[in-house]
Coordinates of C-alpha atoms and ligand atoms in Angstrom, one line a residue:
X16 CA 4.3 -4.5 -11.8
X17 CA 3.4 -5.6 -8.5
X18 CA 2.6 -2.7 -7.0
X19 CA 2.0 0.6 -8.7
X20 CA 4.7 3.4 -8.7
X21 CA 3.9 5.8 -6.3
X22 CA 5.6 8.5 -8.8
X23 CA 4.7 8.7 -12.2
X24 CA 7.6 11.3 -13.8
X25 CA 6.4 13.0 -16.9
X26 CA 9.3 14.3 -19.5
X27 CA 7.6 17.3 -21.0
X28 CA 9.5 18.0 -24.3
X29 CA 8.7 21.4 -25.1
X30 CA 10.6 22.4 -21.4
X31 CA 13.9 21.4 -22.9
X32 CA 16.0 23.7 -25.5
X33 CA 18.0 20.6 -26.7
X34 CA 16.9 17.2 -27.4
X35 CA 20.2 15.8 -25.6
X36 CA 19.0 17.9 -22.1
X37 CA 16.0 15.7 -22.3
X38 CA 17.5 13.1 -22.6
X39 CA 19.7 13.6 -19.8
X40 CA 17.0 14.1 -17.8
X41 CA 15.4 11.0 -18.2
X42 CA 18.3 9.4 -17.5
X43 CA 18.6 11.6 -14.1
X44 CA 15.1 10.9 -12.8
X45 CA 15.8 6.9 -13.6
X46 CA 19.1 7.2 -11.4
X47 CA 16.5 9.0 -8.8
X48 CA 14.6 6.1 -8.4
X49 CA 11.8 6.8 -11.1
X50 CA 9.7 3.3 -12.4
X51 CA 7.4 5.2 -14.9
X52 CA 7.9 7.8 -17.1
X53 CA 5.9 9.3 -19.5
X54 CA 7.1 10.6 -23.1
X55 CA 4.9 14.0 -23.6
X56 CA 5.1 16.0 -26.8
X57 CA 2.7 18.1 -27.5
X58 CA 4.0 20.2 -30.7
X59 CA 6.3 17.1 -32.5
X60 CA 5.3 15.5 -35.3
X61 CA 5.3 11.4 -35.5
X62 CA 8.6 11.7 -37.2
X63 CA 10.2 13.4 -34.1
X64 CA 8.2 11.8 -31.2
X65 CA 9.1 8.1 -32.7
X66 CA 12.7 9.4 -32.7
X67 CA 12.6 10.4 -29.5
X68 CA 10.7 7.7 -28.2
X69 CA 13.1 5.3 -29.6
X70 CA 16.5 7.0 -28.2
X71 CA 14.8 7.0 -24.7
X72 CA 13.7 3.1 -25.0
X73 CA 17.6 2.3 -26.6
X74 CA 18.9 4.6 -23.6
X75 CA 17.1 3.6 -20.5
X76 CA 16.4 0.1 -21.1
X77 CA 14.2 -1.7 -19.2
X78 CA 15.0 0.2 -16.4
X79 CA 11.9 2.0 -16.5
X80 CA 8.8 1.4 -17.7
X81 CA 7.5 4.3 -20.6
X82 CA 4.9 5.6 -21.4
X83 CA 3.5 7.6 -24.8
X84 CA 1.5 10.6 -24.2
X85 CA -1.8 10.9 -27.1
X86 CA -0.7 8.4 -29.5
X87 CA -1.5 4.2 -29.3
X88 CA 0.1 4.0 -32.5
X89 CA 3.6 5.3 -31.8
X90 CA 3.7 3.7 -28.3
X91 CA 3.4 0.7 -30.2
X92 CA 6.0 1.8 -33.2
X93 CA 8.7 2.3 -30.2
X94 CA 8.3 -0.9 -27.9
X95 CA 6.8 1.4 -24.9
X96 CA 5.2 -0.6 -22.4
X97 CA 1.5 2.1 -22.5
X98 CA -0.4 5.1 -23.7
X99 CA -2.0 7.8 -22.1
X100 CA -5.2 9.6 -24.1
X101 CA -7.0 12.1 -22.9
X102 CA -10.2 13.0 -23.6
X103 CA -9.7 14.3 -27.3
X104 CA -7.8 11.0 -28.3
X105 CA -8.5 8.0 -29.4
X106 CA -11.0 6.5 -27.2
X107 CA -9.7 4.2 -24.0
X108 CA -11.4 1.4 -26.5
X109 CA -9.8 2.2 -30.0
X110 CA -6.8 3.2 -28.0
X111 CA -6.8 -0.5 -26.8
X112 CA -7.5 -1.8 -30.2
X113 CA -4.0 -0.5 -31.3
X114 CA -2.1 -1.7 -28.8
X115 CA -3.4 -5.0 -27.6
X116 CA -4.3 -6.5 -24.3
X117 CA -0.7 -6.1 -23.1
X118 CA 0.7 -2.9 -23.3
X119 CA -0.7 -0.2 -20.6
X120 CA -3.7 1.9 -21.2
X121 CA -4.2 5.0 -19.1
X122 CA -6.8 8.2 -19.6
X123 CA -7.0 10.9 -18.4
X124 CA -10.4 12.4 -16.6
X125 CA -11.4 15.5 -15.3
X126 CA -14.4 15.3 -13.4
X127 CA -16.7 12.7 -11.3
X128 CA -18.4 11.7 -15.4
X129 CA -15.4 11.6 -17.4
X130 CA -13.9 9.0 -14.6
X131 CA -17.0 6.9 -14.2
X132 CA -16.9 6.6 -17.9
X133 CA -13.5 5.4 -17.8
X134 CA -13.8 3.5 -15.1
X135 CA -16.3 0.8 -17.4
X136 CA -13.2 0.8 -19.9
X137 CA -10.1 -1.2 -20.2
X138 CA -8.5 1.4 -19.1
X139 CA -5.5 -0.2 -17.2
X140 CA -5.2 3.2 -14.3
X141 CA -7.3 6.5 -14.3
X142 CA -5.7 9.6 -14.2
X143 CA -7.6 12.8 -12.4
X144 CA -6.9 16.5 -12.3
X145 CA -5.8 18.8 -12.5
X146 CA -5.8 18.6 -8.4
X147 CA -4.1 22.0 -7.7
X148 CA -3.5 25.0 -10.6
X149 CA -0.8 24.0 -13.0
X150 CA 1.1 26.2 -15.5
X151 CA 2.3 23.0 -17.1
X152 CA -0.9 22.6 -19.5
X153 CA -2.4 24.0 -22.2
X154 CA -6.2 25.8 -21.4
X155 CA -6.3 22.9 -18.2
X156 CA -9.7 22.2 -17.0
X157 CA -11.0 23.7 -13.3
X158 CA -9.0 22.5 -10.6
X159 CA -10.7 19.7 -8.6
X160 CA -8.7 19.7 -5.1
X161 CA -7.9 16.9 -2.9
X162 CA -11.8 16.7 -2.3
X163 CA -11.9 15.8 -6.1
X164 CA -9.2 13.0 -5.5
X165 CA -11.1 11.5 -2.5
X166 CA -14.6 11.4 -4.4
X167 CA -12.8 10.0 -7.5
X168 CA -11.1 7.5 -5.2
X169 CA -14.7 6.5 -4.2
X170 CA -15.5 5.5 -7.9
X171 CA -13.2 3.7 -9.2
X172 CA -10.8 0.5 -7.7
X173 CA -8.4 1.0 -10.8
X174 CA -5.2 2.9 -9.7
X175 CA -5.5 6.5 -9.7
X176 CA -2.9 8.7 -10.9
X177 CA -3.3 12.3 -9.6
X178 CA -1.7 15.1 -11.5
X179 CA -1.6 18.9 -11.5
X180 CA 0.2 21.5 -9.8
X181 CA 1.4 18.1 -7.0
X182 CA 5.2 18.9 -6.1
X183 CA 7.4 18.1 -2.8
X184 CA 5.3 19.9 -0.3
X185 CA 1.5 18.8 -1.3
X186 CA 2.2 15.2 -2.5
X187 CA 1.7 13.3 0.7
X188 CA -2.0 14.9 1.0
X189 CA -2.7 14.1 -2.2
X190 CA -1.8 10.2 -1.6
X191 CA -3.7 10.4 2.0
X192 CA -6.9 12.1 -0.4
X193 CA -6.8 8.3 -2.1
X194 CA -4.5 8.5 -5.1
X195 CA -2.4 5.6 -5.9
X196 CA 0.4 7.6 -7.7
X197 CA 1.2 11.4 -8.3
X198 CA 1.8 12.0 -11.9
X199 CA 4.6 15.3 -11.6
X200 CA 6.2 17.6 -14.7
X201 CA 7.8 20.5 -13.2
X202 CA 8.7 19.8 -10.1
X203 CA 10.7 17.1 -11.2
X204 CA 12.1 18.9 -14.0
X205 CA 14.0 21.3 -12.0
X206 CA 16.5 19.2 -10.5
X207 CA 15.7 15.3 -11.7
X208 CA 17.7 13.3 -10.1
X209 CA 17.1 15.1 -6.3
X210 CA 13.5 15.8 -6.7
X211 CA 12.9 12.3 -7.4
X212 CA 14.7 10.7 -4.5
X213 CA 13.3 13.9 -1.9
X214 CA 9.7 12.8 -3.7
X215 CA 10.4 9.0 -3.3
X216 CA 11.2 9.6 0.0
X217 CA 8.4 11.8 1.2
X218 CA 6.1 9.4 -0.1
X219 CA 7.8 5.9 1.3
Ligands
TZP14 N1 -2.9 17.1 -17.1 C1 -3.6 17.7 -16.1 S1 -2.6 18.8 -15.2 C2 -1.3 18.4 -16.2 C3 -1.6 17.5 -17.2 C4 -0.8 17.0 -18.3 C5 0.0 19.1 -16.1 C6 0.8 18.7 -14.9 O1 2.0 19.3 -14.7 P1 2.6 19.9 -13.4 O2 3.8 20.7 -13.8 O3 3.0 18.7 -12.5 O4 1.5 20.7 -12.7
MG15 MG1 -3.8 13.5 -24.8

Protein backbone atom coordinates (compact mmCIF):
# COMPACT_ATOMS: atom_id res chain seq x y z
CA UNK A 1 0.00 0.00 0.00
CA UNK A 2 1.35 3.21 -1.04
CA UNK A 3 -0.10 5.27 1.16
CA UNK A 4 -1.89 4.34 4.29
CA UNK A 5 -5.85 4.37 4.43
CA UNK A 6 -6.93 7.21 6.04
CA UNK A 7 -10.07 4.94 7.44
CA UNK A 8 -9.52 1.88 8.99
CA UNK A 9 -13.37 0.25 9.23
CA UNK A 10 -13.62 -2.32 12.03
CA UNK A 11 -16.66 -5.12 11.61
CA UNK A 12 -17.51 -5.73 15.14
CA UNK A 13 -19.32 -9.15 15.28
CA UNK A 14 -21.15 -9.18 18.34
CA UNK A 15 -23.15 -5.78 16.84
CA UNK A 16 -24.85 -7.98 14.27
CA UNK A 17 -27.98 -10.53 15.09
CA UNK A 18 -27.21 -12.48 11.89
CA UNK A 19 -24.04 -13.62 10.44
CA UNK A 20 -25.52 -12.67 6.82
CA UNK A 21 -26.14 -8.66 8.21
CA UNK A 22 -22.48 -8.72 8.74
CA UNK A 23 -21.66 -9.79 6.00
CA UNK A 24 -23.63 -7.36 4.13
CA UNK A 25 -22.08 -4.82 5.81
CA UNK A 26 -18.73 -5.46 4.92
CA UNK A 27 -19.72 -5.51 1.65
CA UNK A 28 -21.52 -1.95 2.11
CA UNK A 29 -18.55 -0.19 3.67
CA UNK A 30 -16.26 -1.79 0.60
CA UNK A 31 -18.83 -0.20 -1.92
CA UNK A 32 -18.18 3.15 0.42
CA UNK A 33 -14.83 3.32 -0.36
CA UNK A 34 -13.28 1.31 2.58
CA UNK A 35 -9.32 -0.15 1.88
CA UNK A 36 -8.94 -1.84 5.42
CA UNK A 37 -11.17 -3.67 7.40
CA UNK A 38 -10.76 -5.34 10.38
CA UNK A 39 -12.47 -8.80 11.32
CA UNK A 40 -13.25 -8.39 15.32
CA UNK A 41 -14.73 -11.17 17.36
CA UNK A 42 -14.43 -11.04 20.64
CA UNK A 43 -16.83 -14.01 21.99
CA UNK A 44 -16.34 -16.69 18.70
CA UNK A 45 -14.48 -19.55 18.97
CA UNK A 46 -11.63 -20.43 16.11
CA UNK A 47 -14.15 -22.57 14.57
CA UNK A 48 -16.61 -19.62 13.91
CA UNK A 49 -14.04 -16.66 13.40
CA UNK A 50 -12.11 -18.91 10.66
CA UNK A 51 -15.57 -19.29 9.10
CA UNK A 52 -16.24 -16.04 9.10
CA UNK A 53 -12.98 -14.91 8.20
CA UNK A 54 -13.01 -17.07 5.22
CA UNK A 55 -16.71 -16.02 3.74
CA UNK A 56 -15.44 -12.30 4.06
CA UNK A 57 -12.01 -13.12 2.16
CA UNK A 58 -14.20 -15.54 -0.66
CA UNK A 59 -16.82 -12.36 -0.66
CA UNK A 60 -14.77 -9.23 -0.88
CA UNK A 61 -11.83 -10.32 -2.71
CA UNK A 62 -9.02 -8.41 -2.97
CA UNK A 63 -10.96 -5.48 -2.83
CA UNK A 64 -9.98 -4.77 0.57
CA UNK A 65 -7.36 -5.44 2.50
CA UNK A 66 -8.41 -7.54 6.10
CA UNK A 67 -7.43 -7.61 8.95
CA UNK A 68 -7.80 -10.40 12.09
CA UNK A 69 -8.41 -8.96 15.38
CA UNK A 70 -6.29 -11.10 18.53
CA UNK A 71 -5.33 -14.01 16.66
CA UNK A 72 -1.79 -14.43 14.17
CA UNK A 73 -2.81 -17.90 13.76
CA UNK A 74 -6.21 -17.54 12.18
CA UNK A 75 -5.21 -14.50 10.09
CA UNK A 76 -2.85 -16.73 8.66
CA UNK A 77 -5.47 -19.90 8.46
CA UNK A 78 -7.81 -17.38 6.19
CA UNK A 79 -5.32 -15.64 3.70
CA UNK A 80 -5.81 -12.13 5.60
CA UNK A 81 -3.36 -9.70 4.64
CA UNK A 82 -2.52 -8.69 9.03
CA UNK A 83 -3.20 -9.01 12.70
CA UNK A 84 -3.99 -6.76 15.35
CA UNK A 85 -2.90 -7.79 19.17
CA UNK A 86 -3.39 -5.91 21.90
CA UNK A 87 -1.75 -5.92 24.84
CA UNK A 88 -2.96 -9.37 26.30
CA UNK A 89 -1.97 -11.23 22.94
CA UNK A 90 0.65 -12.68 21.60
CA UNK A 91 3.47 -10.36 21.68
CA UNK A 92 4.06 -7.86 18.37
CA UNK A 93 7.26 -10.50 18.24
CA UNK A 94 5.57 -13.96 18.56
CA UNK A 95 2.66 -12.46 16.79
CA UNK A 96 5.21 -11.90 13.89
CA UNK A 97 6.64 -15.24 14.26
CA UNK A 98 3.30 -16.74 13.09
CA UNK A 99 2.71 -14.81 10.40
CA UNK A 100 5.95 -14.04 8.65
CA UNK A 101 7.62 -10.93 7.38
CA UNK A 102 4.71 -10.30 4.96
CA UNK A 103 1.54 -10.26 6.31
CA UNK A 104 0.64 -6.86 8.47
CA UNK A 105 1.36 -6.55 12.13
CA UNK A 106 -0.51 -3.98 14.09
CA UNK A 107 -0.82 -3.45 18.26
CA UNK A 108 -2.60 -1.80 19.97
CA UNK A 109 -1.22 0.84 22.82
CA UNK A 110 -2.67 2.77 25.34
CA UNK A 111 -0.34 5.16 26.70
CA UNK A 112 3.05 7.12 25.96
CA UNK A 113 5.01 3.23 27.39
CA UNK A 114 2.97 0.79 25.76
CA UNK A 115 3.69 2.83 22.26
CA UNK A 116 7.38 3.40 22.81
CA UNK A 117 7.56 -0.31 23.50
CA UNK A 118 5.94 -0.98 20.35
CA UNK A 119 7.47 1.41 18.55
CA UNK A 120 11.14 -0.92 18.88
CA UNK A 121 8.96 -3.85 17.40
CA UNK A 122 8.09 -5.02 13.98
CA UNK A 123 5.12 -3.81 14.45
CA UNK A 124 4.03 -2.71 10.84
CA UNK A 125 1.43 0.60 12.34
CA UNK A 126 0.62 1.47 16.05
CA UNK A 127 -2.68 1.86 17.14
CA UNK A 128 -3.51 4.47 20.14
CA UNK A 129 -6.60 5.09 22.31
CA UNK A 130 -8.99 5.05 23.17
CA UNK A 131 -8.89 9.08 22.01
CA UNK A 132 -12.49 9.96 23.11
CA UNK A 133 -14.99 7.63 25.53
CA UNK A 134 -16.22 4.62 23.58
CA UNK A 135 -19.08 2.26 24.45
CA UNK A 136 -17.68 -0.04 21.81
CA UNK A 137 -15.08 -1.90 24.30
CA UNK A 138 -15.02 -4.00 26.89
CA UNK A 139 -13.48 -2.25 30.45
CA UNK A 140 -11.43 0.37 27.79
CA UNK A 141 -8.53 1.97 29.30
CA UNK A 142 -8.62 6.12 30.33
CA UNK A 143 -9.25 8.14 27.46
CA UNK A 144 -6.11 9.90 26.09
CA UNK A 145 -7.54 12.91 24.01
CA UNK A 146 -6.19 14.44 20.98
CA UNK A 147 -3.30 15.68 23.26
CA UNK A 148 -2.53 11.90 23.60
CA UNK A 149 -2.49 11.45 19.72
CA UNK A 150 -0.19 14.46 19.19
CA UNK A 151 2.46 13.25 21.98
CA UNK A 152 2.13 9.66 20.50
CA UNK A 153 2.70 11.13 17.09
CA UNK A 154 5.92 12.58 18.51
CA UNK A 155 7.22 9.03 19.33
CA UNK A 156 6.83 7.02 16.81
CA UNK A 157 7.31 7.46 12.57
CA UNK A 158 5.24 4.19 12.07
CA UNK A 159 1.60 4.95 11.02
CA UNK A 160 -0.63 5.69 13.67
CA UNK A 161 -4.06 4.41 13.78
CA UNK A 162 -6.27 6.39 16.31
CA UNK A 163 -9.35 4.68 17.64
CA UNK A 164 -12.07 5.38 20.22
CA UNK A 165 -15.18 7.14 20.31
CA UNK A 166 -13.68 9.03 16.56
CA UNK A 167 -16.98 9.42 14.30
CA UNK A 168 -18.06 12.07 11.46
CA UNK A 169 -17.78 15.15 13.56
CA UNK A 170 -14.27 14.71 15.51
CA UNK A 171 -12.27 12.77 12.87
CA UNK A 172 -10.67 15.66 11.08
CA UNK A 173 -9.12 16.86 14.62
CA UNK A 174 -8.01 13.72 15.33
CA UNK A 175 -5.97 13.47 11.88
CA UNK A 176 -4.74 17.31 12.38
CA UNK A 177 -3.60 15.88 16.30
CA UNK A 178 -1.05 13.52 14.00
CA UNK A 179 -2.77 10.32 13.31
CA UNK A 180 -2.31 8.62 10.06
CA UNK A 181 -5.73 6.76 10.03
CA UNK A 182 -8.93 6.65 12.27
CA UNK A 183 -9.73 3.22 13.13
CA UNK A 184 -13.98 3.54 13.56
CA UNK A 185 -16.74 0.67 14.81
CA UNK A 186 -19.89 2.33 15.43
CA UNK A 187 -20.11 5.03 13.52
CA UNK A 188 -19.62 3.17 10.57
CA UNK A 189 -21.93 0.49 11.55
CA UNK A 190 -24.99 2.59 11.48
CA UNK A 191 -25.28 3.23 7.91
CA UNK A 192 -21.99 1.50 6.09
CA UNK A 193 -22.05 2.40 2.97
CA UNK A 194 -22.87 6.49 3.68
CA UNK A 195 -20.79 6.86 6.71
CA UNK A 196 -17.95 5.62 4.83
CA UNK A 197 -18.13 7.91 1.77
CA UNK A 198 -19.38 11.19 4.35
CA UNK A 199 -15.98 9.90 6.40
CA UNK A 200 -13.87 9.49 3.24
CA UNK A 201 -14.87 12.65 2.23
CA UNK A 202 -14.38 14.69 5.43
CA UNK A 203 -11.09 13.50 5.63
CA UNK A 204 -9.87 13.94 1.71
N1 LIG B 1 -9.83 -0.15 21.21
C1 LIG B 1 -9.74 1.04 21.80
S1 LIG B 1 -11.22 1.88 21.68
C2 LIG B 1 -11.95 0.61 20.81
C3 LIG B 1 -11.04 -0.41 20.65
C4 LIG B 1 -11.30 -1.69 19.97
C5 LIG B 1 -13.36 0.66 20.35
C6 LIG B 1 -13.59 1.63 19.23
O1 LIG B 1 -14.95 1.65 18.85
P1 LIG B 1 -15.76 2.99 18.53
O2 LIG B 1 -17.19 2.54 18.42
O3 LIG B 1 -15.26 3.51 17.22
O4 LIG B 1 -15.55 3.92 19.68
MG1 LIG C 1 -6.65 -8.06 21.11
Amino acid sequence: MNSWPRLYAILDASLFPRVELMFDAAADLVAGGITLLQYRNKSGNATEMLEHARELKRRLGNSVKLVMNDRADLALAAGFNGVHVGQEDLSPESARKVIGGSLWLGVSTHNMEQLREADETSADYIAIGPVFPTSSKANPDPVVGLQGVRDARALTRKPLVAIGGINRVNCRSVIEAGADSVAVISDVMREPRKSAEDFLRILG
